Short mmCIF file of C-alpha atoms in Angstrom, two decimals:
data_model
loop_
_atom_site.label_atom_id
_atom_site.label_comp_id
_atom_site.label_asym_id
_atom_site.label_seq_id
_atom_site.Cartn_x
_atom_site.Cartn_y
_atom_site.Cartn_z
CA ASP N 1 0.00 0.00 0.00
CA ALA N 2 1.77 3.15 -1.20
CA GLY N 3 2.03 6.02 1.22
CA VAL N 4 2.22 9.71 0.42
CA ILE N 5 4.74 10.18 -2.37
CA GLN N 6 6.75 13.34 -2.73
CA SER N 7 9.17 14.32 -5.44
CA PRO N 8 11.90 15.20 -5.70
CA ARG N 9 13.49 14.00 -2.47
CA HIS N 10 16.23 16.58 -2.77
CA GLU N 11 16.39 19.79 -4.75
CA VAL N 12 19.24 22.24 -5.02
CA THR N 13 18.57 25.39 -6.96
CA GLU N 14 19.97 28.84 -7.43
CA MET N 15 18.37 31.89 -5.95
CA GLY N 16 15.77 33.35 -8.29
CA GLN N 17 14.87 30.07 -9.93
CA GLU N 18 11.41 28.56 -9.86
CA VAL N 19 10.98 25.43 -7.77
CA THR N 20 8.09 22.98 -7.97
CA LEU N 21 7.49 20.34 -5.35
CA ARG N 22 5.10 17.51 -6.04
CA CYS N 23 2.89 15.33 -3.92
CA LYS N 24 0.70 12.31 -4.52
CA PRO N 25 -1.58 11.66 -1.54
CA ILE N 26 -2.81 8.27 -0.43
CA SER N 27 -5.64 7.10 -2.64
CA GLY N 28 -9.01 7.83 -1.08
CA HIS N 29 -7.74 10.53 1.25
CA ASN N 30 -9.59 13.79 0.76
CA SER N 31 -7.46 16.19 2.77
CA LEU N 32 -3.95 17.26 1.83
CA PHE N 33 -1.52 19.41 3.77
CA TRP N 34 1.78 21.11 3.02
CA TYR N 35 4.15 21.69 5.93
CA ARG N 36 7.60 23.27 6.07
CA GLN N 37 10.23 22.23 8.60
CA THR N 38 13.17 24.41 9.62
CA MET N 39 15.44 24.39 12.63
CA MET N 40 14.28 27.81 13.72
CA ARG N 41 10.53 27.49 13.27
CA GLY N 42 9.93 23.76 13.48
CA LEU N 43 6.98 22.33 11.54
CA GLU N 44 4.68 24.98 10.09
CA LEU N 45 1.49 24.43 8.17
CA LEU N 46 1.60 26.27 4.85
CA ILE N 47 -1.74 25.34 3.28
CA TYR N 48 -4.31 22.60 3.27
CA PHE N 49 -6.89 21.33 0.83
CA ASN N 50 -10.14 19.49 1.36
CA ASN N 51 -11.62 17.74 -1.66
CA ASN N 52 -9.10 19.61 -3.85
CA VAL N 53 -10.24 23.00 -2.59
CA PRO N 54 -7.81 25.22 -0.65
CA ILE N 55 -9.27 25.76 2.81
CA ASP N 56 -6.61 27.74 4.62
CA ASP N 57 -3.52 29.25 3.04
CA SER N 58 -2.74 31.69 5.84
CA GLY N 59 0.53 29.88 6.49
CA MET N 60 1.92 30.58 3.04
CA PRO N 61 4.80 32.93 3.77
CA GLU N 62 4.39 35.32 0.85
CA ASP N 63 3.22 35.68 -2.71
CA ARG N 64 6.23 33.81 -4.00
CA PHE N 65 4.58 30.64 -2.73
CA SER N 66 1.62 29.04 -4.45
CA ALA N 67 -0.05 25.65 -4.22
CA LYS N 68 -2.49 23.81 -6.43
CA MET N 69 -4.43 20.60 -6.32
CA PRO N 70 -5.84 20.00 -9.80
CA ASN N 71 -7.23 16.59 -8.85
CA ALA N 72 -7.53 14.21 -5.94
CA SER N 73 -4.25 12.47 -6.67
CA PHE N 74 -1.84 15.33 -7.21
CA SER N 75 -0.70 18.58 -5.65
CA THR N 76 2.13 21.01 -6.28
CA LEU N 77 3.84 23.64 -4.20
CA LYS N 78 5.64 26.25 -6.24
CA ILE N 79 8.14 28.88 -5.16
CA GLN N 80 8.91 31.62 -7.66
CA PRO N 81 11.40 33.19 -7.32
CA SER N 82 13.19 31.09 -4.73
CA GLU N 83 15.38 32.64 -2.03
CA PRO N 84 18.01 31.12 0.29
CA ARG N 85 15.66 31.52 3.27
CA ASP N 86 13.26 29.10 1.59
CA SER N 87 15.73 26.30 2.28
CA ALA N 88 13.89 23.75 4.38
CA VAL N 89 12.28 20.33 4.30
CA TYR N 90 8.81 20.46 2.80
CA PHE N 91 6.37 17.77 3.84
CA CYS N 92 3.14 16.78 2.23
CA ALA N 93 0.56 14.87 4.30
CA SER N 94 -2.85 13.43 3.61
CA SER N 95 -5.76 12.44 5.80
CA PRO N 96 -8.69 10.17 5.09
CA THR N 97 -11.47 12.39 6.43
CA GLY N 98 -12.55 15.95 5.94
CA SER N 99 -10.67 17.03 8.99
CA ILE N 100 -7.29 16.16 10.34
CA ARG N 101 -8.63 16.69 13.79
CA ASN N 102 -9.95 13.26 14.55
CA THR N 103 -7.54 11.13 12.63
CA GLU N 104 -3.88 11.02 12.02
CA ALA N 105 -2.15 12.57 9.05
CA PHE N 106 0.11 10.41 6.92
CA PHE N 107 3.27 12.18 5.90
CA GLY N 108 5.47 11.80 2.86
CA GLN N 109 9.22 11.53 3.20
CA GLY N 110 9.68 15.19 2.48
CA THR N 111 11.59 17.24 -0.07
CA ARG N 112 14.80 18.80 1.16
CA LEU N 113 15.15 22.11 -0.67
CA THR N 114 18.39 24.03 -0.73
CA VAL N 115 18.50 27.43 -2.38
CA VAL N 116 22.01 28.74 -2.95
CA ALA H 1 -4.86 30.14 20.04
CA GLN H 2 -3.51 26.66 20.22
CA LYS H 3 0.07 26.07 21.25
CA VAL H 4 2.27 23.09 22.01
CA THR H 5 5.41 23.35 24.12
CA GLN H 6 8.08 20.71 24.30
CA ALA H 7 10.51 22.19 26.76
CA GLN H 8 13.16 19.52 26.31
CA THR H 9 15.16 20.27 23.21
CA GLU H 10 17.53 17.32 23.50
CA ILE H 11 17.76 14.31 25.77
CA SER H 12 20.48 11.66 25.94
CA VAL H 13 20.03 8.40 27.76
CA VAL H 14 21.90 5.15 27.98
CA GLU H 15 20.28 2.10 26.47
CA LYS H 16 17.75 0.37 28.74
CA GLU H 17 17.02 3.53 30.69
CA ASP H 18 13.47 4.83 30.85
CA VAL H 19 12.88 8.30 29.43
CA THR H 20 9.91 10.67 29.52
CA LEU H 21 9.30 13.32 26.90
CA ASP H 22 7.19 16.23 28.09
CA CYS H 23 4.43 17.96 26.18
CA VAL H 24 2.31 20.84 27.45
CA TYR H 25 -0.46 22.30 25.36
CA GLU H 26 -2.71 25.33 25.33
CA THR H 27 -6.17 25.50 23.88
CA ARG H 28 -9.48 27.20 24.56
CA ASP H 29 -11.48 24.39 23.01
CA THR H 30 -13.08 21.73 25.13
CA THR H 31 -12.79 19.27 22.26
CA TYR H 32 -9.35 18.70 20.86
CA TYR H 33 -6.96 15.98 19.75
CA LEU H 34 -3.40 15.29 20.77
CA PHE H 35 -0.81 13.42 18.76
CA TRP H 36 2.73 12.15 18.98
CA TYR H 37 4.90 11.66 15.92
CA LYS H 38 8.38 10.21 15.58
CA GLN H 39 10.93 11.50 13.09
CA PRO H 40 13.86 9.05 12.78
CA PRO H 41 17.15 10.07 11.14
CA SER H 42 15.74 9.05 7.76
CA GLY H 43 13.45 12.06 8.01
CA GLU H 44 9.91 10.77 7.63
CA LEU H 45 7.22 11.53 10.19
CA VAL H 46 5.71 8.43 11.75
CA PHE H 47 2.41 8.58 13.59
CA LEU H 48 2.51 7.08 17.09
CA ILE H 49 -0.72 7.92 18.87
CA ARG H 50 -3.85 10.08 18.86
CA ARG H 51 -5.85 11.03 21.93
CA ASN H 52 -9.09 12.99 22.13
CA SER H 53 -9.80 15.38 24.97
CA PHE H 54 -12.56 13.24 26.42
CA ASP H 55 -10.40 10.20 26.89
CA GLU H 56 -7.97 10.61 29.75
CA GLN H 57 -7.09 6.97 29.99
CA ASN H 58 -3.42 6.37 29.80
CA GLU H 59 -2.26 4.13 27.01
CA ILE H 60 0.48 1.56 26.78
CA SER H 61 1.81 0.06 23.59
CA GLY H 62 4.77 -2.20 24.13
CA ARG H 63 7.58 -0.10 25.54
CA TYR H 64 5.68 3.13 24.85
CA SER H 65 3.20 4.72 27.23
CA TRP H 66 1.37 8.02 27.29
CA ASN H 67 0.09 9.98 30.26
CA PHE H 68 -2.68 12.46 29.46
CA GLN H 69 -3.49 14.89 32.29
CA LYS H 70 -6.08 17.54 31.47
CA SER H 71 -5.58 19.18 34.86
CA THR H 72 -2.05 20.13 33.89
CA SER H 73 -2.63 20.28 30.11
CA SER H 74 0.06 17.71 29.56
CA PHE H 75 0.44 14.70 27.32
CA ASN H 76 3.73 13.08 28.22
CA PHE H 77 5.37 10.17 26.47
CA THR H 78 7.48 7.54 28.21
CA ILE H 79 9.75 5.00 26.58
CA THR H 80 10.63 2.12 28.87
CA ALA H 81 13.91 0.26 28.47
CA SER H 82 15.04 2.53 25.65
CA GLN H 83 16.86 1.14 22.64
CA VAL H 84 19.22 2.71 20.14
CA VAL H 85 16.47 2.47 17.50
CA ASP H 86 14.40 4.87 19.58
CA SER H 87 16.83 7.65 18.70
CA ALA H 88 14.78 10.22 16.83
CA VAL H 89 13.05 13.57 17.12
CA TYR H 90 9.65 13.24 18.75
CA PHE H 91 6.89 15.75 18.08
CA CYS H 92 3.78 16.41 20.08
CA ALA H 93 0.90 18.03 18.18
CA LEU H 94 -2.53 19.47 18.88
CA SER H 95 -5.62 19.91 16.77
CA GLU H 96 -8.64 21.86 17.91
CA ALA H 97 -12.06 20.69 16.90
CA SER H 98 -13.27 24.16 16.04
CA GLY H 99 -10.10 25.84 14.88
CA ASN H 100 -8.91 26.35 11.35
CA THR H 101 -5.44 24.99 11.94
CA PRO H 102 -5.35 21.26 11.41
CA LEU H 103 -2.25 20.29 13.36
CA VAL H 104 0.03 22.52 15.38
CA PHE H 105 3.32 20.93 16.30
CA GLY H 106 5.71 21.48 19.16
CA LYS H 107 9.34 22.16 18.32
CA GLY H 108 10.24 18.54 19.01
CA THR H 109 12.56 16.73 21.40
CA ARG H 110 15.66 15.07 20.01
CA LEU H 111 16.25 11.78 21.83
CA SER H 112 19.62 10.08 21.61
CA VAL H 113 19.92 6.60 23.03
CA ILE H 114 23.51 5.57 23.53
CA ALA H 115 24.57 1.93 23.50
#
């Protein structure tokens, strides 16, 4: 049974370049979450979707960040233009109900982004 | 606003020792959910346990046990007879039933178990 799949696992890019992170949630899950992990700020929620619709994007740091979920099996997180302070591990998670509150979230292995 | 505090940044123990990881939370909701996740060196986040605010029974799963105390807003995690494979970062998390934020995580506690 495949878990949440993220790609790429590692990404190194130059400042100013566009970066796209990808996520395939677990089949049948209808909630999807993007988190960012840094040493300074820990795990922060960036945005989450329910039934492909963005519910709360208040965690998106600035307009350089955007996320889409065109269908139930795919989501992207895009950073354009990227900056060194965007370097972090980005996690995607999915949950089988409409709310993460009463069930656990299943996390992907993360994408380690380094912007030089 | 919901908040999770894990005051212990790093803990080192010798194998076979018991260790308790502390978690204190803040919420105004009467209905909420508490979680523990493990992040081993490989980096993935592994779900360990979920507790709802109406269930204060402590839980034991093998060498792991959890102590939920609403009176002190704490949800502590104990590993008995620790093993090297327990070395990881452990995160406590909170989700309010009525809030818009799905899961708020603590900063994590890095546990090192030394052989």
